JSON list of C-alpha atoms in Angstrom, two decimals:
[
{"chain": "A", "resi": 292, "resn": "VAL", "atom": "CA", "xyz": [-0.04, -0.05, -0.02]},
{"chain": "A", "resi": 293, "resn": "GLY", "atom": "CA", "xyz": [2.72, 2.24, 0.91]},
{"chain": "A", "resi": 294, "resn": "ASP", "atom": "CA", "xyz": [6.06, 2.43, 2.84]},
{"chain": "A", "resi": 295, "resn": "GLY", "atom": "CA", "xyz": [5.72, -1.48, 3.52]},
{"chain": "A", "resi": 296, "resn": "PHE", "atom": "CA", "xyz": [2.07, -1.49, 5.21]},
{"chain": "A", "resi": 297, "resn": "ASN", "atom": "CA", "xyz": [-0.25, -3.97, 3.85]},
{"chain": "A", "resi": 298, "resn": "GLN", "atom": "CA", "xyz": [-3.79, -3.36, 3.06]},
{"chain": "A", "resi": 299, "resn": "TYR", "atom": "CA", "xyz": [-4.69, -3.49, 6.89]},
{"chain": "A", "resi": 300, "resn": "GLY", "atom": "CA", "xyz": [-2.28, -0.85, 7.88]},
{"chain": "A", "resi": 301, "resn": "VAL", "atom": "CA", "xyz": [0.30, -3.12, 9.31]},
{"chain": "A", "resi": 302, "resn": "ARG", "atom": "CA", "xyz": [4.08, -3.27, 8.50]},
{"chain": "A", "resi": 303, "resn": "GLU", "atom": "CA", "xyz": [6.05, -6.22, 9.50]},
{"chain": "A", "resi": 304, "resn": "LEU", "atom": "CA", "xyz": [9.75, -5.46, 10.34]},
{"chain": "A", "resi": 305, "resn": "GLU", "atom": "CA", "xyz": [12.81, -7.75, 9.73]},
{"chain": "A", "resi": 306, "resn": "ASP", "atom": "CA", "xyz": [13.16, -8.22, 13.48]},
{"chain": "A", "resi": 307, "resn": "GLY", "atom": "CA", "xyz": [9.65, -9.71, 13.92]},
{"chain": "A", "resi": 308, "resn": "SER", "atom": "CA", "xyz": [8.29, -6.18, 15.24]},
{"chain": "A", "resi": 309, "resn": "ILE", "atom": "CA", "xyz": [5.38, -4.62, 13.69]},
{"chain": "A", "resi": 310, "resn": "ASP", "atom": "CA", "xyz": [4.25, -0.91, 13.07]},
{"chain": "A", "resi": 311, "resn": "VAL", "atom": "CA", "xyz": [0.44, -0.44, 12.81]},
{"chain": "A", "resi": 312, "resn": "ILE", "atom": "CA", "xyz": [-1.45, 2.81, 11.63]},
{"chain": "A", "resi": 313, "resn": "PHE", "atom": "CA", "xyz": [-4.90, 3.61, 13.30]},
{"chain": "A", "resi": 314, "resn": "ALA", "atom": "CA", "xyz": [-7.49, 6.14, 12.55]},
{"chain": "A", "resi": 315, "resn": "ALA", "atom": "CA", "xyz": [-7.68, 6.75, 16.27]},
{"chain": "A", "resi": 316, "resn": "MET", "atom": "CA", "xyz": [-10.51, 9.21, 16.55]},
{"chain": "A", "resi": 317, "resn": "GLU", "atom": "CA", "xyz": [-12.81, 11.10, 14.43]},
{"chain": "A", "resi": 318, "resn": "PRO", "atom": "CA", "xyz": [-15.30, 14.14, 15.17]},
{"chain": "A", "resi": 319, "resn": "GLY", "atom": "CA", "xyz": [-18.61, 13.54, 16.56]},
{"chain": "A", "resi": 320, "resn": "ILE", "atom": "CA", "xyz": [-20.76, 13.11, 19.76]},
{"chain": "A", "resi": 321, "resn": "ARG", "atom": "CA", "xyz": [-19.64, 10.65, 22.30]},
{"chain": "A", "resi": 322, "resn": "HIS", "atom": "CA", "xyz": [-21.70, 9.09, 25.06]},
{"chain": "A", "resi": 323, "resn": "GLU", "atom": "CA", "xyz": [-24.84, 10.12, 23.22]},
{"chain": "A", "resi": 324, "resn": "GLY", "atom": "CA", "xyz": [-27.85, 10.32, 25.13]},
{"chain": "A", "resi": 325, "resn": "THR", "atom": "CA", "xyz": [-26.29, 9.99, 28.50]},
{"chain": "A", "resi": 326, "resn": "PRO", "atom": "CA", "xyz": [-25.54, 12.90, 31.03]},
{"chain": "A", "resi": 327, "resn": "PHE", "atom": "CA", "xyz": [-21.86, 12.73, 29.98]},
{"chain": "A", "resi": 328, "resn": "GLU", "atom": "CA", "xyz": [-22.51, 13.51, 26.16]},
{"chain": "A", "resi": 329, "resn": "VAL", "atom": "CA", "xyz": [-19.42, 15.44, 24.73]},
{"chain": "A", "resi": 330, "resn": "GLU", "atom": "CA", "xyz": [-18.53, 16.70, 21.23]},
{"chain": "A", "resi": 331, "resn": "ILE", "atom": "CA", "xyz": [-15.26, 15.83, 19.71]},
{"chain": "A", "resi": 332, "resn": "THR", "atom": "CA", "xyz": [-14.63, 18.73, 16.95]},
{"chain": "A", "resi": 333, "resn": "PRO", "atom": "CA", "xyz": [-11.87, 18.60, 14.31]},
{"chain": "A", "resi": 334, "resn": "GLU", "atom": "CA", "xyz": [-10.36, 21.71, 16.31]},
{"chain": "A", "resi": 335, "resn": "PHE", "atom": "CA", "xyz": [-9.98, 19.54, 19.45]},
{"chain": "A", "resi": 336, "resn": "LEU", "atom": "CA", "xyz": [-8.37, 16.81, 17.63]},
{"chain": "A", "resi": 337, "resn": "GLN", "atom": "CA", "xyz": [-6.22, 19.05, 15.67]},
{"chain": "A", "resi": 338, "resn": "ALA", "atom": "CA", "xyz": [-5.06, 20.55, 19.19]},
{"chain": "A", "resi": 339, "resn": "VAL", "atom": "CA", "xyz": [-4.42, 17.10, 20.49]},
{"chain": "A", "resi": 340, "resn": "ALA", "atom": "CA", "xyz": [-2.21, 16.35, 17.31]},
{"chain": "A", "resi": 341, "resn": "SER", "atom": "CA", "xyz": [-0.23, 19.84, 17.64]},
{"chain": "A", "resi": 342, "resn": "LYS", "atom": "CA", "xyz": [1.24, 18.71, 20.96]},
{"chain": "A", "resi": 343, "resn": "GLN", "atom": "CA", "xyz": [5.21, 18.08, 21.41]},
{"chain": "A", "resi": 344, "resn": "TYR", "atom": "CA", "xyz": [5.05, 14.40, 22.76]},
{"chain": "A", "resi": 345, "resn": "PRO", "atom": "CA", "xyz": [7.93, 12.25, 24.07]},
{"chain": "A", "resi": 346, "resn": "ASP", "atom": "CA", "xyz": [9.24, 9.89, 21.50]},
{"chain": "A", "resi": 347, "resn": "ARG", "atom": "CA", "xyz": [7.19, 7.02, 22.87]},
{"chain": "A", "resi": 348, "resn": "ILE", "atom": "CA", "xyz": [3.68, 7.31, 24.18]},
{"chain": "A", "resi": 349, "resn": "PRO", "atom": "CA", "xyz": [2.58, 3.87, 25.92]},
{"chain": "A", "resi": 350, "resn": "LEU", "atom": "CA", "xyz": [0.70, 1.21, 23.78]},
{"chain": "A", "resi": 351, "resn": "GLN", "atom": "CA", "xyz": [-1.32, -0.70, 26.20]},
{"chain": "A", "resi": 352, "resn": "PHE", "atom": "CA", "xyz": [-3.61, -3.72, 25.72]},
{"chain": "A", "resi": 353, "resn": "ASP", "atom": "CA", "xyz": [-6.21, -2.10, 27.84]},
{"chain": "A", "resi": 354, "resn": "HIS", "atom": "CA", "xyz": [-6.53, 1.23, 29.99]},
{"chain": "A", "resi": 355, "resn": "SER", "atom": "CA", "xyz": [-5.24, -0.34, 33.27]},
{"chain": "A", "resi": 356, "resn": "GLN", "atom": "CA", "xyz": [-2.07, 1.42, 33.17]},
{"chain": "A", "resi": 357, "resn": "SER", "atom": "CA", "xyz": [-0.53, -1.70, 34.41]},
{"chain": "A", "resi": 358, "resn": "GLN", "atom": "CA", "xyz": [3.11, -2.59, 33.29]},
{"chain": "A", "resi": 359, "resn": "LYS", "atom": "CA", "xyz": [1.99, -5.77, 32.22]},
{"chain": "A", "resi": 360, "resn": "ALA", "atom": "CA", "xyz": [-0.51, -4.33, 30.03]},
{"chain": "A", "resi": 361, "resn": "ASN", "atom": "CA", "xyz": [2.24, -2.31, 27.96]},
{"chain": "A", "resi": 362, "resn": "VAL", "atom": "CA", "xyz": [2.77, -3.87, 24.52]},
{"chain": "A", "resi": 363, "resn": "GLY", "atom": "CA", "xyz": [4.80, -1.30, 22.70]},
{"chain": "A", "resi": 364, "resn": "TRP", "atom": "CA", "xyz": [4.49, 2.56, 21.94]},
{"chain": "A", "resi": 365, "resn": "VAL", "atom": "CA", "xyz": [3.04, 5.24, 19.73]},
{"chain": "A", "resi": 366, "resn": "TYR", "atom": "CA", "xyz": [5.60, 7.35, 18.02]},
{"chain": "A", "resi": 367, "resn": "GLY", "atom": "CA", "xyz": [5.28, 10.57, 19.69]},
{"chain": "A", "resi": 368, "resn": "GLN", "atom": "CA", "xyz": [6.07, 12.56, 16.24]},
{"chain": "A", "resi": 369, "resn": "LYS", "atom": "CA", "xyz": [3.41, 10.30, 14.56]},
{"chain": "A", "resi": 370, "resn": "VAL", "atom": "CA", "xyz": [0.52, 11.75, 16.11]},
{"chain": "A", "resi": 371, "resn": "LYS", "atom": "CA", "xyz": [-1.35, 13.70, 13.18]},
{"chain": "A", "resi": 372, "resn": "PHE", "atom": "CA", "xyz": [-4.64, 15.04, 12.49]},
{"chain": "A", "resi": 373, "resn": "SER", "atom": "CA", "xyz": [-5.70, 14.88, 8.80]},
{"chain": "A", "resi": 374, "resn": "ASP", "atom": "CA", "xyz": [-8.28, 13.80, 6.31]},
{"chain": "A", "resi": 375, "resn": "GLY", "atom": "CA", "xyz": [-10.77, 14.07, 9.25]},
{"chain": "A", "resi": 376, "resn": "TYR", "atom": "CA", "xyz": [-9.06, 11.73, 11.75]},
{"chain": "A", "resi": 377, "resn": "LEU", "atom": "CA", "xyz": [-6.63, 11.82, 14.56]},
{"chain": "A", "resi": 378, "resn": "LYS", "atom": "CA", "xyz": [-4.07, 9.03, 13.62]},
{"chain": "A", "resi": 379, "resn": "VAL", "atom": "CA", "xyz": [-1.22, 7.45, 15.34]},
{"chain": "A", "resi": 380, "resn": "MET", "atom": "CA", "xyz": [1.44, 4.92, 14.39]},
{"chain": "A", "resi": 381, "resn": "ALA", "atom": "CA", "xyz": [2.37, 2.53, 16.90]},
{"chain": "A", "resi": 382, "resn": "HIS", "atom": "CA", "xyz": [5.03, -0.07, 17.36]},
{"chain": "A", "resi": 383, "resn": "VAL", "atom": "CA", "xyz": [4.95, -3.50, 18.93]},
{"chain": "A", "resi": 384, "resn": "PRO", "atom": "CA", "xyz": [8.59, -4.82, 19.53]},
{"chain": "A", "resi": 385, "resn": "ALA", "atom": "CA", "xyz": [9.36, -8.58, 19.19]},
{"chain": "A", "resi": 386, "resn": "THR", "atom": "CA", "xyz": [10.96, -9.03, 22.64]},
{"chain": "A", "resi": 387, "resn": "GLY", "atom": "CA", "xyz": [9.81, -12.62, 23.27]},
{"chain": "A", "resi": 388, "resn": "SER", "atom": "CA", "xyz": [7.22, -11.46, 25.89]},
{"chain": "A", "resi": 389, "resn": "ARG", "atom": "CA", "xyz": [4.07, -13.62, 25.54]},
{"chain": "A", "resi": 390, "resn": "ILE", "atom": "CA", "xyz": [1.90, -10.78, 25.55]},
{"chain": "A", "resi": 391, "resn": "ARG", "atom": "CA", "xyz": [3.86, -8.72, 22.58]},
{"chain": "A", "resi": 392, "resn": "GLU", "atom": "CA", "xyz": [4.06, -12.05, 20.66]},
{"chain": "A", "resi": 393, "resn": "ASP", "atom": "CA", "xyz": [0.30, -12.67, 20.63]},
{"chain": "A", "resi": 394, "resn": "THR", "atom": "CA", "xyz": [-0.49, -8.92, 19.87]},
{"chain": "A", "resi": 395, "resn": "ILE", "atom": "CA", "xyz": [2.07, -9.30, 16.96]},
{"chain": "A", "resi": 396, "resn": "ALA", "atom": "CA", "xyz": [0.17, -12.61, 15.87]},
{"chain": "A", "resi": 397, "resn": "ASP", "atom": "CA", "xyz": [-3.21, -10.73, 16.11]},
{"chain": "A", "resi": 398, "resn": "PHE", "atom": "CA", "xyz": [-2.11, -8.12, 14.02]},
{"chain": "A", "resi": 399, "resn": "THR", "atom": "CA", "xyz": [-0.33, -10.41, 11.23]},
{"chain": "A", "resi": 400, "resn": "HIS", "atom": "CA", "xyz": [-3.45, -12.69, 10.98]},
{"chain": "A", "resi": 401, "resn": "ASP", "atom": "CA", "xyz": [-5.31, -12.16, 7.80]},
{"chain": "A", "resi": 402, "resn": "PRO", "atom": "CA", "xyz": [-7.51, -10.24, 8.60]},
{"chain": "A", "resi": 403, "resn": "PRO", "atom": "CA", "xyz": [-6.01, -8.81, 11.74]},
{"chain": "A", "resi": 404, "resn": "ALA", "atom": "CA", "xyz": [-7.56, -10.13, 14.92]},
{"chain": "A", "resi": 405, "resn": "ILE", "atom": "CA", "xyz": [-7.23, -6.78, 16.56]},
{"chain": "A", "resi": 406, "resn": "SER", "atom": "CA", "xyz": [-8.47, -3.79, 14.37]},
{"chain": "A", "resi": 407, "resn": "ASP", "atom": "CA", "xyz": [-9.69, -1.13, 16.63]},
{"chain": "A", "resi": 408, "resn": "GLY", "atom": "CA", "xyz": [-8.10, 1.07, 19.50]},
{"chain": "A", "resi": 409, "resn": "SER", "atom": "CA", "xyz": [-9.04, 3.76, 22.02]},
{"chain": "A", "resi": 410, "resn": "ILE", "atom": "CA", "xyz": [-7.10, 7.12, 22.85]},
{"chain": "A", "resi": 411, "resn": "GLY", "atom": "CA", "xyz": [-6.57, 7.77, 26.30]},
{"chain": "A", "resi": 412, "resn": "LEU", "atom": "CA", "xyz": [-6.21, 11.45, 27.57]},
{"chain": "A", "resi": 413, "resn": "ASP", "atom": "CA", "xyz": [-4.25, 12.82, 30.40]},
{"chain": "A", "resi": 414, "resn": "PRO", "atom": "CA", "xyz": [-7.32, 13.94, 32.58]},
{"chain": "A", "resi": 415, "resn": "ARG", "atom": "CA", "xyz": [-4.91, 16.77, 34.13]},
{"chain": "A", "resi": 416, "resn": "THR", "atom": "CA", "xyz": [-4.99, 18.52, 30.86]},
{"chain": "A", "resi": 417, "resn": "VAL", "atom": "CA", "xyz": [-8.68, 18.09, 29.40]},
{"chain": "A", "resi": 418, "resn": "GLU", "atom": "CA", "xyz": [-10.25, 21.35, 28.94]},
{"chain": "A", "resi": 419, "resn": "VAL", "atom": "CA", "xyz": [-14.02, 21.29, 28.50]},
{"chain": "A", "resi": 420, "resn": "SER", "atom": "CA", "xyz": [-16.36, 23.96, 27.34]},
{"chain": "A", "resi": 421, "resn": "GLY", "atom": "CA", "xyz": [-19.86, 23.37, 29.09]},
{"chain": "A", "resi": 422, "resn": "PRO", "atom": "CA", "xyz": [-22.88, 23.39, 26.98]},
{"chain": "A", "resi": 423, "resn": "SER", "atom": "CA", "xyz": [-24.52, 26.79, 26.45]},
{"chain": "A", "resi": 424, "resn": "LYS", "atom": "CA", "xyz": [-28.03, 25.21, 26.58]},
{"chain": "A", "resi": 425, "resn": "ARG", "atom": "CA", "xyz": [-29.38, 22.55, 28.72]},
{"chain": "A", "resi": 426, "resn": "GLY", "atom": "CA", "xyz": [-29.40, 19.38, 26.95]},
{"chain": "A", "resi": 427, "resn": "GLU", "atom": "CA", "xyz": [-26.59, 20.02, 24.49]},
{"chain": "A", "resi": 428, "resn": "PRO", "atom": "CA", "xyz": [-23.49, 18.32, 24.68]},
{"chain": "A", "resi": 429, "resn": "ALA", "atom": "CA", "xyz": [-20.21, 19.78, 26.32]},
{"chain": "A", "resi": 430, "resn": "GLU", "atom": "CA", "xyz": [-17.23, 20.11, 23.95]},
{"chain": "A", "resi": 431, "resn": "PHE", "atom": "CA", "xyz": [-13.68, 19.11, 24.59]},
{"chain": "A", "resi": 432, "resn": "VAL", "atom": "CA", "xyz": [-11.45, 22.03, 23.61]},
{"chain": "A", "resi": 433, "resn": "ASP", "atom": "CA", "xyz": [-7.96, 20.68, 24.58]},
{"chain": "A", "resi": 434, "resn": "ALA", "atom": "CA", "xyz": [-5.95, 17.78, 25.75]},
{"chain": "A", "resi": 435, "resn": "ARG", "atom": "CA", "xyz": [-2.78, 15.72, 25.72]},
{"chain": "A", "resi": 436, "resn": "LEU", "atom": "CA", "xyz": [-2.74, 12.00, 24.65]},
{"chain": "A", "resi": 437, "resn": "LYS", "atom": "CA", "xyz": [-1.68, 9.89, 27.49]},
{"chain": "A", "resi": 438, "resn": "GLU", "atom": "CA", "xyz": [-1.61, 6.54, 25.97]},
{"chain": "A", "resi": 439, "resn": "PHE", "atom": "CA", "xyz": [-3.30, 4.42, 23.24]},
{"chain": "A", "resi": 440, "resn": "SER", "atom": "CA", "xyz": [-5.21, 1.27, 24.11]},
{"chain": "A", "resi": 441, "resn": "LEU", "atom": "CA", "xyz": [-5.78, -1.90, 21.81]},
{"chain": "A", "resi": 442, "resn": "THR", "atom": "CA", "xyz": [-9.37, -1.88, 23.74]},
{"chain": "A", "resi": 443, "resn": "PRO", "atom": "CA", "xyz": [-11.74, -0.06, 21.75]},
{"chain": "A", "resi": 444, "resn": "PHE", "atom": "CA", "xyz": [-13.50, 1.76, 24.42]},
{"chain": "A", "resi": 445, "resn": "PRO", "atom": "CA", "xyz": [-14.35, 4.15, 25.96]},
{"chain": "A", "resi": 446, "resn": "ALA", "atom": "CA", "xyz": [-12.98, 6.79, 23.64]},
{"chain": "A", "resi": 447, "resn": "GLY", "atom": "CA", "xyz": [-13.75, 5.02, 20.34]},
{"chain": "A", "resi": 448, "resn": "TYR", "atom": "CA", "xyz": [-15.18, 6.16, 17.09]},
{"chain": "A", "resi": 449, "resn": "ASP", "atom": "CA", "xyz": [-17.46, 4.88, 14.38]},
{"chain": "A", "resi": 450, "resn": "ASN", "atom": "CA", "xyz": [-15.32, 4.44, 11.24]},
{"chain": "A", "resi": 451, "resn": "GLY", "atom": "CA", "xyz": [-11.92, 4.23, 12.54]},
{"chain": "A", "resi": 452, "resn": "GLY", "atom": "CA", "xyz": [-9.43, 1.31, 13.15]},
{"chain": "A", "resi": 453, "resn": "LEU", "atom": "CA", "xyz": [-6.54, 0.11, 11.11]},
{"chain": "A", "resi": 454, "resn": "SER", "atom": "CA", "xyz": [-5.77, 2.07, 8.28]},
{"chain": "A", "resi": 455, "resn": "PRO", "atom": "CA", "xyz": [-3.24, 1.82, 5.47]},
{"chain": "A", "resi": 456, "resn": "GLU", "atom": "CA", "xyz": [-4.40, 5.01, 3.63]},
{"chain": "A", "resi": 457, "resn": "PHE", "atom": "CA", "xyz": [-2.33, 7.48, 5.67]},
{"chain": "A", "resi": 458, "resn": "ALA", "atom": "CA", "xyz": [0.90, 5.54, 5.19]},
{"chain": "A", "resi": 459, "resn": "GLU", "atom": "CA", "xyz": [2.33, 8.14, 3.12]},
{"chain": "A", "resi": 460, "resn": "ARG", "atom": "CA", "xyz": [1.64, 11.01, 5.60]},
{"chain": "A", "resi": 461, "resn": "MET", "atom": "CA", "xyz": [2.73, 9.34, 8.62]}
]
């Protein structure tokens, strides 16, 4: 597809590790119909993508923040907003760890057994604009990415997931 990525957005490297590209979040209403309804705007996703991140942001199997849940990292310089999506490129190293090897096998299966994920925002950095009228959603204004999880909730999306179409732009 581009830069060695297959049709699913997975690139296998010579050392057995992999890189994967996700359309991580798109604009829209989250938690619709609940008291926690929030609007994710393109401007918010651009703000998240515009931050200076460390070289490695944790890639976790779930949002538990457990050391055992770490399976790799998101490249800090590969957090982008374009084509209507917040996009991330993640890396899972082949270290011999059972959870990492299983994760690599899930991504290299045809089709991949893992296809979605979820961003985790640092709660200390989240800025929210309250709704102007009762019954309208609040709006996220700014935040920093804390981690990316291979569990597709709670901060999922409708049409995202693994995506090869962004390879040339990552």
